[in-house]
Coordinates of C-alpha atoms and ligand atoms in Angstrom, one line a residue:
M300 CA 14.4 -7.3 -7.7
E301 CA 14.9 -5.0 -10.5
N302 CA 11.5 -3.1 -9.8
F303 CA 8.7 -2.6 -7.1
V304 CA 5.5 -3.2 -9.3
S305 CA 3.3 -5.7 -7.8
L306 CA 3.9 -8.1 -4.9
T307 CA 2.6 -10.9 -7.2
E308 CA 6.0 -10.8 -9.0
L309 CA 8.0 -11.3 -5.6
S310 CA 8.5 -14.4 -3.6
A311 CA 7.8 -14.7 0.2
D312 CA 11.5 -14.6 0.5
E313 CA 11.9 -11.5 -1.5
I314 CA 9.2 -9.8 0.5
W315 CA 10.7 -10.8 3.7
T316 CA 14.1 -9.4 2.7
V317 CA 12.4 -6.0 2.2
L318 CA 10.9 -6.1 5.6
N319 CA 13.9 -7.3 7.2
K320 CA 15.9 -4.5 5.5
A321 CA 13.1 -1.9 6.6
V322 CA 13.4 -3.3 10.2
K323 CA 17.3 -2.9 10.1
L324 CA 17.1 0.7 8.6
K325 CA 14.6 1.8 11.0
Q326 CA 16.7 0.7 14.1
E327 CA 19.6 2.3 12.7
W328 CA 17.7 5.4 12.1
K329 CA 16.2 5.5 15.7
S330 CA 19.7 5.0 17.1
G331 CA 21.4 7.9 15.3
G332 CA 21.1 7.8 11.4
N333 CA 21.5 5.8 8.4
R334 CA 24.8 5.4 6.5
P335 CA 24.6 7.4 3.1
I336 CA 24.1 4.2 1.1
L337 CA 22.3 6.2 -1.8
K338 CA 24.9 9.0 -1.8
G339 CA 24.6 11.1 -5.1
K340 CA 21.4 9.1 -6.3
I341 CA 18.4 10.8 -7.4
L342 CA 14.9 9.3 -7.3
A343 CA 12.1 11.0 -9.5
L344 CA 8.7 11.1 -7.8
V345 CA 6.1 11.0 -10.5
F346 CA 2.7 11.9 -9.4
Q347 CA -0.6 11.8 -11.4
K348 CA -2.7 12.1 -8.3
P349 CA -2.4 14.0 -5.0
S350 CA -0.4 12.5 -1.9
L351 CA 0.9 13.4 1.5
R352 CA 2.3 10.2 2.7
T353 CA 4.0 8.9 -0.5
R354 CA 5.4 12.1 -1.5
V355 CA 6.9 13.0 1.8
S356 CA 8.0 9.5 2.8
F357 CA 9.9 8.8 -0.3
D358 CA 11.5 12.4 -0.5
V359 CA 12.4 12.0 3.3
G360 CA 13.6 8.3 2.8
M361 CA 16.1 9.3 0.0
L362 CA 17.6 12.1 2.2
H363 CA 18.0 9.8 5.0
L364 CA 20.1 7.6 2.8
G365 CA 22.1 10.3 1.4
G366 CA 20.4 10.8 -1.9
N367 CA 17.8 13.2 -3.2
A368 CA 14.3 13.2 -4.6
L369 CA 12.7 15.2 -7.4
Y370 CA 9.0 15.9 -7.3
L371 CA 7.2 16.2 -10.4
S372 CA 3.5 17.1 -10.2
P373 CA 0.7 16.0 -12.1
N374 CA 0.9 19.2 -14.3
E375 CA 4.5 18.7 -15.3
I376 CA 5.0 15.6 -17.3
G377 CA 1.6 14.8 -18.7
L378 CA 2.3 11.0 -18.6
G379 CA 0.8 9.4 -21.7
G380 CA -0.5 12.9 -23.0
R381 CA 2.1 15.6 -23.6
E382 CA 4.6 12.6 -23.9
S383 CA 4.2 8.9 -24.2
V384 CA 5.0 6.7 -21.2
P385 CA 7.9 4.8 -23.0
D386 CA 9.4 8.2 -24.0
V387 CA 9.1 9.5 -20.5
A388 CA 10.6 6.3 -19.2
R389 CA 13.7 6.5 -21.4
V390 CA 14.2 10.4 -20.9
L391 CA 14.1 9.9 -17.0
S392 CA 16.5 7.0 -17.1
G393 CA 19.2 9.6 -18.6
Y394 CA 18.8 11.9 -15.6
V395 CA 17.9 9.9 -12.3
D396 CA 18.8 6.6 -10.8
G397 CA 15.1 5.6 -10.0
I398 CA 11.7 6.4 -10.7
M399 CA 8.6 6.2 -8.3
A400 CA 5.3 6.6 -9.8
R401 CA 1.6 7.2 -8.9
T402 CA -0.7 6.8 -11.8
F403 CA -4.3 6.4 -12.7
S404 CA -3.4 3.4 -15.1
H405 CA -1.6 0.5 -13.8
D406 CA -0.5 0.1 -17.3
H407 CA 1.5 3.2 -17.1
I408 CA 3.4 1.7 -14.4
V409 CA 4.1 -1.3 -16.1
Q410 CA 5.4 0.5 -19.3
L411 CA 7.5 2.8 -17.0
A412 CA 9.1 -0.6 -15.8
E413 CA 9.5 -1.9 -19.3
Y414 CA 11.2 1.0 -20.8
A415 CA 13.2 2.8 -18.0
S416 CA 16.7 1.4 -17.6
V417 CA 16.6 2.5 -13.8
P418 CA 14.3 0.8 -11.1
V419 CA 10.7 1.9 -11.0
I420 CA 8.7 2.0 -7.8
N421 CA 4.9 1.9 -7.7
G422 CA 3.5 4.5 -5.6
L423 CA 0.0 3.5 -6.3
S424 CA -2.0 2.7 -9.3
D425 CA -5.8 1.8 -9.8
F426 CA -4.7 -1.8 -9.5
N427 CA -2.5 -2.0 -6.3
H428 CA -0.6 -0.1 -3.7
P429 CA 2.5 -2.6 -2.9
C430 CA 4.5 0.1 -0.9
Q431 CA 1.5 0.5 1.4
A432 CA 1.2 -3.0 2.2
M433 CA 4.9 -3.3 3.0
G434 CA 4.5 -0.6 5.5
D435 CA 1.4 -2.2 6.8
F436 CA 2.9 -5.6 7.3
L437 CA 5.8 -4.0 9.0
T438 CA 3.4 -2.4 11.5
I439 CA 1.7 -5.8 12.0
L440 CA 5.0 -7.4 12.6
E441 CA 5.8 -4.7 15.2
H442 CA 2.7 -4.7 17.0
K443 CA 1.9 -8.3 17.1
G444 CA 5.6 -9.5 17.3
T445 CA 5.1 -12.2 14.6
L446 CA 3.0 -12.8 11.1
D447 CA 2.6 -16.3 12.2
G448 CA -1.4 -17.1 12.9
I449 CA -2.5 -13.7 12.4
T450 CA -5.8 -13.1 10.8
L451 CA -5.9 -9.6 8.9
T452 CA -9.7 -8.6 8.0
Y453 CA -10.3 -5.9 5.5
V454 CA -13.8 -4.2 5.8
G455 CA -14.8 -2.0 2.8
D456 CA -14.1 -1.6 -1.0
G457 CA -12.1 -4.5 -2.8
N458 CA -9.6 -1.7 -4.2
N459 CA -6.1 -1.1 -4.8
V460 CA -5.2 -1.3 -1.2
A461 CA -7.2 -4.3 -0.5
R462 CA -5.7 -6.3 -3.5
S463 CA -2.2 -5.6 -2.4
L464 CA -3.1 -6.7 1.2
M465 CA -4.4 -10.0 0.0
F466 CA -1.5 -10.6 -2.4
T467 CA 1.0 -10.1 0.4
A468 CA -1.3 -12.1 3.0
A469 CA -1.3 -14.8 0.6
K470 CA 2.6 -14.9 0.1
L471 CA 3.6 -14.7 3.5
G472 CA 1.0 -17.1 5.1
V473 CA -1.2 -14.7 6.7
N474 CA -4.8 -15.4 6.9
F475 CA -6.9 -12.9 5.1
N476 CA -10.7 -12.1 5.3
I477 CA -12.2 -9.3 3.4
A478 CA -16.0 -8.2 3.6
T479 CA -17.2 -5.9 0.8
P480 CA -20.8 -5.0 -0.4
E481 CA -22.0 -7.1 -3.2
G482 CA -20.6 -5.7 -6.6
Y483 CA -17.3 -4.4 -5.0
E484 CA -15.6 -7.6 -4.5
I485 CA -11.9 -8.2 -5.5
E486 CA -12.0 -9.5 -8.9
Q487 CA -12.0 -13.4 -9.4
E488 CA -8.8 -13.3 -11.4
Y489 CA -6.7 -11.7 -8.5
V490 CA -8.4 -13.9 -6.0
T491 CA -7.4 -17.0 -8.1
L492 CA -3.8 -15.9 -8.2
A493 CA -3.9 -15.2 -4.4
E494 CA -5.3 -18.6 -3.9
N495 CA -2.5 -20.2 -5.8
D496 CA 0.1 -18.5 -3.2
A497 CA -2.0 -19.1 -0.3
A498 CA -1.9 -23.0 -1.2
A499 CA 1.8 -22.9 -1.0
S500 CA 2.0 -20.6 2.2
G501 CA -0.7 -22.1 4.1
A502 CA -2.7 -18.9 4.5
T503 CA -6.5 -18.9 4.6
L504 CA -8.5 -16.4 2.4
Q505 CA -12.0 -15.8 3.2
F506 CA -14.6 -13.6 1.4
F507 CA -17.6 -12.2 2.9
H508 CA -20.5 -9.7 2.6
D509 CA -21.2 -9.5 6.3
P510 CA -18.6 -7.4 8.2
V511 CA -19.5 -8.9 11.7
A512 CA -18.8 -12.4 10.4
A513 CA -15.4 -11.2 8.9
V514 CA -13.8 -9.4 11.7
T515 CA -15.0 -12.0 14.5
G516 CA -11.8 -13.5 16.0
S517 CA -9.5 -11.1 13.8
D518 CA -6.1 -9.8 15.0
V519 CA -6.0 -6.8 12.6
I520 CA -9.1 -4.8 11.1
Y521 CA -8.2 -2.6 8.2
T522 CA -10.4 -0.3 6.2
D523 CA -9.8 2.4 3.4
V524 CA -12.0 4.8 1.7
W525 CA -15.2 4.1 0.0
T526 CA -14.4 6.2 -2.9
S527 CA -10.8 6.2 -4.3
M528 CA -9.0 8.7 -6.2
G529 CA -10.2 8.8 -9.9
Q530 CA -13.8 7.3 -8.7
E531 CA -15.2 10.6 -7.7
A532 CA -18.2 10.4 -9.9
E533 CA -19.3 7.3 -8.2
A534 CA -19.0 9.0 -4.8
K535 CA -22.7 9.6 -4.1
K536 CA -23.6 6.1 -5.2
R537 CA -20.9 4.5 -3.0
L538 CA -22.1 6.6 0.0
A539 CA -25.4 4.9 -0.1
V540 CA -23.9 1.3 -0.1
F541 CA -21.2 1.2 2.0
P542 CA -22.5 2.6 5.3
P543 CA -22.9 -1.1 7.0
Y544 CA -19.2 -1.4 6.2
Q545 CA -18.1 1.2 8.8
V546 CA -15.5 0.3 11.1
N547 CA -17.0 1.6 14.3
D548 CA -16.8 0.6 18.0
E549 CA -19.5 -2.0 17.6
L550 CA -17.8 -3.8 14.9
V551 CA -14.5 -3.7 16.6
A552 CA -16.1 -5.4 19.5
H553 CA -16.4 -8.5 17.8
A554 CA -12.7 -8.8 17.0
K555 CA -10.2 -10.0 19.5
D556 CA -9.6 -7.8 22.6
D557 CA -6.3 -7.0 21.3
V558 CA -7.1 -6.2 17.7
I559 CA -5.3 -3.5 16.1
V560 CA -7.0 -1.4 13.8
M561 CA -5.4 0.1 10.5
H562 CA -6.2 2.5 7.6
C563 CA -3.8 3.6 4.8
L564 CA -5.0 7.0 5.1
P565 CA -6.2 9.5 4.1
A566 CA -9.4 8.9 6.1
H567 CA -12.7 10.2 5.5
R568 CA -13.7 10.3 9.3
G569 CA -17.1 9.5 10.0
E570 CA -17.6 7.4 6.6
E571 CA -15.5 4.1 6.7
I572 CA -14.0 4.9 10.2
T573 CA -15.4 6.8 13.2
D574 CA -13.3 9.1 15.3
S575 CA -13.8 7.1 18.2
V576 CA -11.9 4.0 16.5
A577 CA -9.4 6.0 14.6
D578 CA -8.2 7.7 17.8
G579 CA -9.1 4.9 20.0
A580 CA -7.3 2.5 22.1
H581 CA -6.8 0.0 19.2
S582 CA -5.8 2.4 16.3
V583 CA -2.3 1.9 15.1
L584 CA -3.1 4.7 12.3
F585 CA 0.0 7.1 13.0
P586 CA 2.6 4.4 13.5
Q587 CA 1.5 2.8 10.5
A588 CA 1.8 6.0 8.6
E589 CA 5.3 6.4 9.8
N590 CA 6.2 2.9 8.6
R591 CA 5.7 4.1 5.0
L592 CA 9.0 5.7 5.3
H593 CA 10.9 3.0 7.0
A594 CA 9.4 0.0 4.6
Q595 CA 10.4 2.3 1.5
K596 CA 13.9 2.8 2.7
G597 CA 13.9 -0.9 2.5
I598 CA 12.9 -1.0 -1.0
L599 CA 15.3 2.0 -2.1
A600 CA 18.2 0.3 -0.6
L601 CA 17.5 -3.0 -2.1
L602 CA 16.8 -1.5 -5.5
M603 CA 19.1 1.6 -5.7
A604 CA 22.3 1.1 -3.4
Ligands
LIG710 N1 -1.5 6.1 2.3 C1 -1.2 6.9 1.0 O1 -0.7 6.2 0.1 O2 -1.1 8.2 1.2 P1 -1.2 9.3 0.2 O3 -2.1 9.3 -0.9 O4 -1.1 10.7 1.1 O5 0.3 9.1 -0.5
LIG711 N1 -7.7 3.5 -2.3 C1 -7.4 4.8 -2.0 C2 -5.9 4.8 -1.2 C3 -5.1 6.2 -1.0 C4 -3.9 6.0 -0.6 C5 -7.1 5.5 -3.3 O1 -6.7 5.0 -4.4 O2 -7.6 6.7 -3.4

């Protein structure tokens, strides 16, 4: 593993290596602290969009492992504007030991990885959010004790987070359902990619427009905002389409009794998820957010130590 750009590029074994490393580092951290395996190493955090979890968890994760992080805000670099992406990649490679980037265009992450001589980690693009998926599967593993036989149902927009969850489920043999409004499905080319992996892993992938049919019998319900960063101009239109896909108590009641409810956050409470569900007995939203830290420490350890 040289970069962490898309789960489609990793094997199930490599994904399990990250998860197992994350479990180990989390246990170590909770029982006194981590060894400084990244002592003297510096990670650049390049952001074209806002962030709470990604920024703080990468910064803190580097500190836990003995290294440092350098935050570069959307105004600073002008990725692809003030300076070309290949030039930014090559300049940063002379200063730092790794680059984490959150971009609008996924192509910018791909170019960073191509031109940098240090590892590149995707901290969210318009296409995917692989670090989120790693934290999420760590959370499912912890709460369910296994990934075997688990059905994860995503309800809402077929967006970056949904794609990464589908890719990971397909690789790991986790059954994946998704319910989206018509016109907001995950694109067929990515479905085909995941179906190839599912055929090898034994995962079942099912695509719905009816959220009730999708969540029935599920172990995990997952949702995300209806309008992602960069889509603000569509917010009004989306707000008219998505309300039948709200994760509320009535929808959750159709899943298994011990269903866990997940959301990558930030949440638009009252839109895709109600307060009652987000703060209710099935919610794992905050342990899930914490696990970004632990999952990413696994990624950092494997790429940079
Ligand atoms: N879930 C997530 O990536 O959160 P941030 O946008 O706050 O980093
Ligand atoms: N789909 C959301 C995820 C935020 C973490 C977005 O891209 O804005």
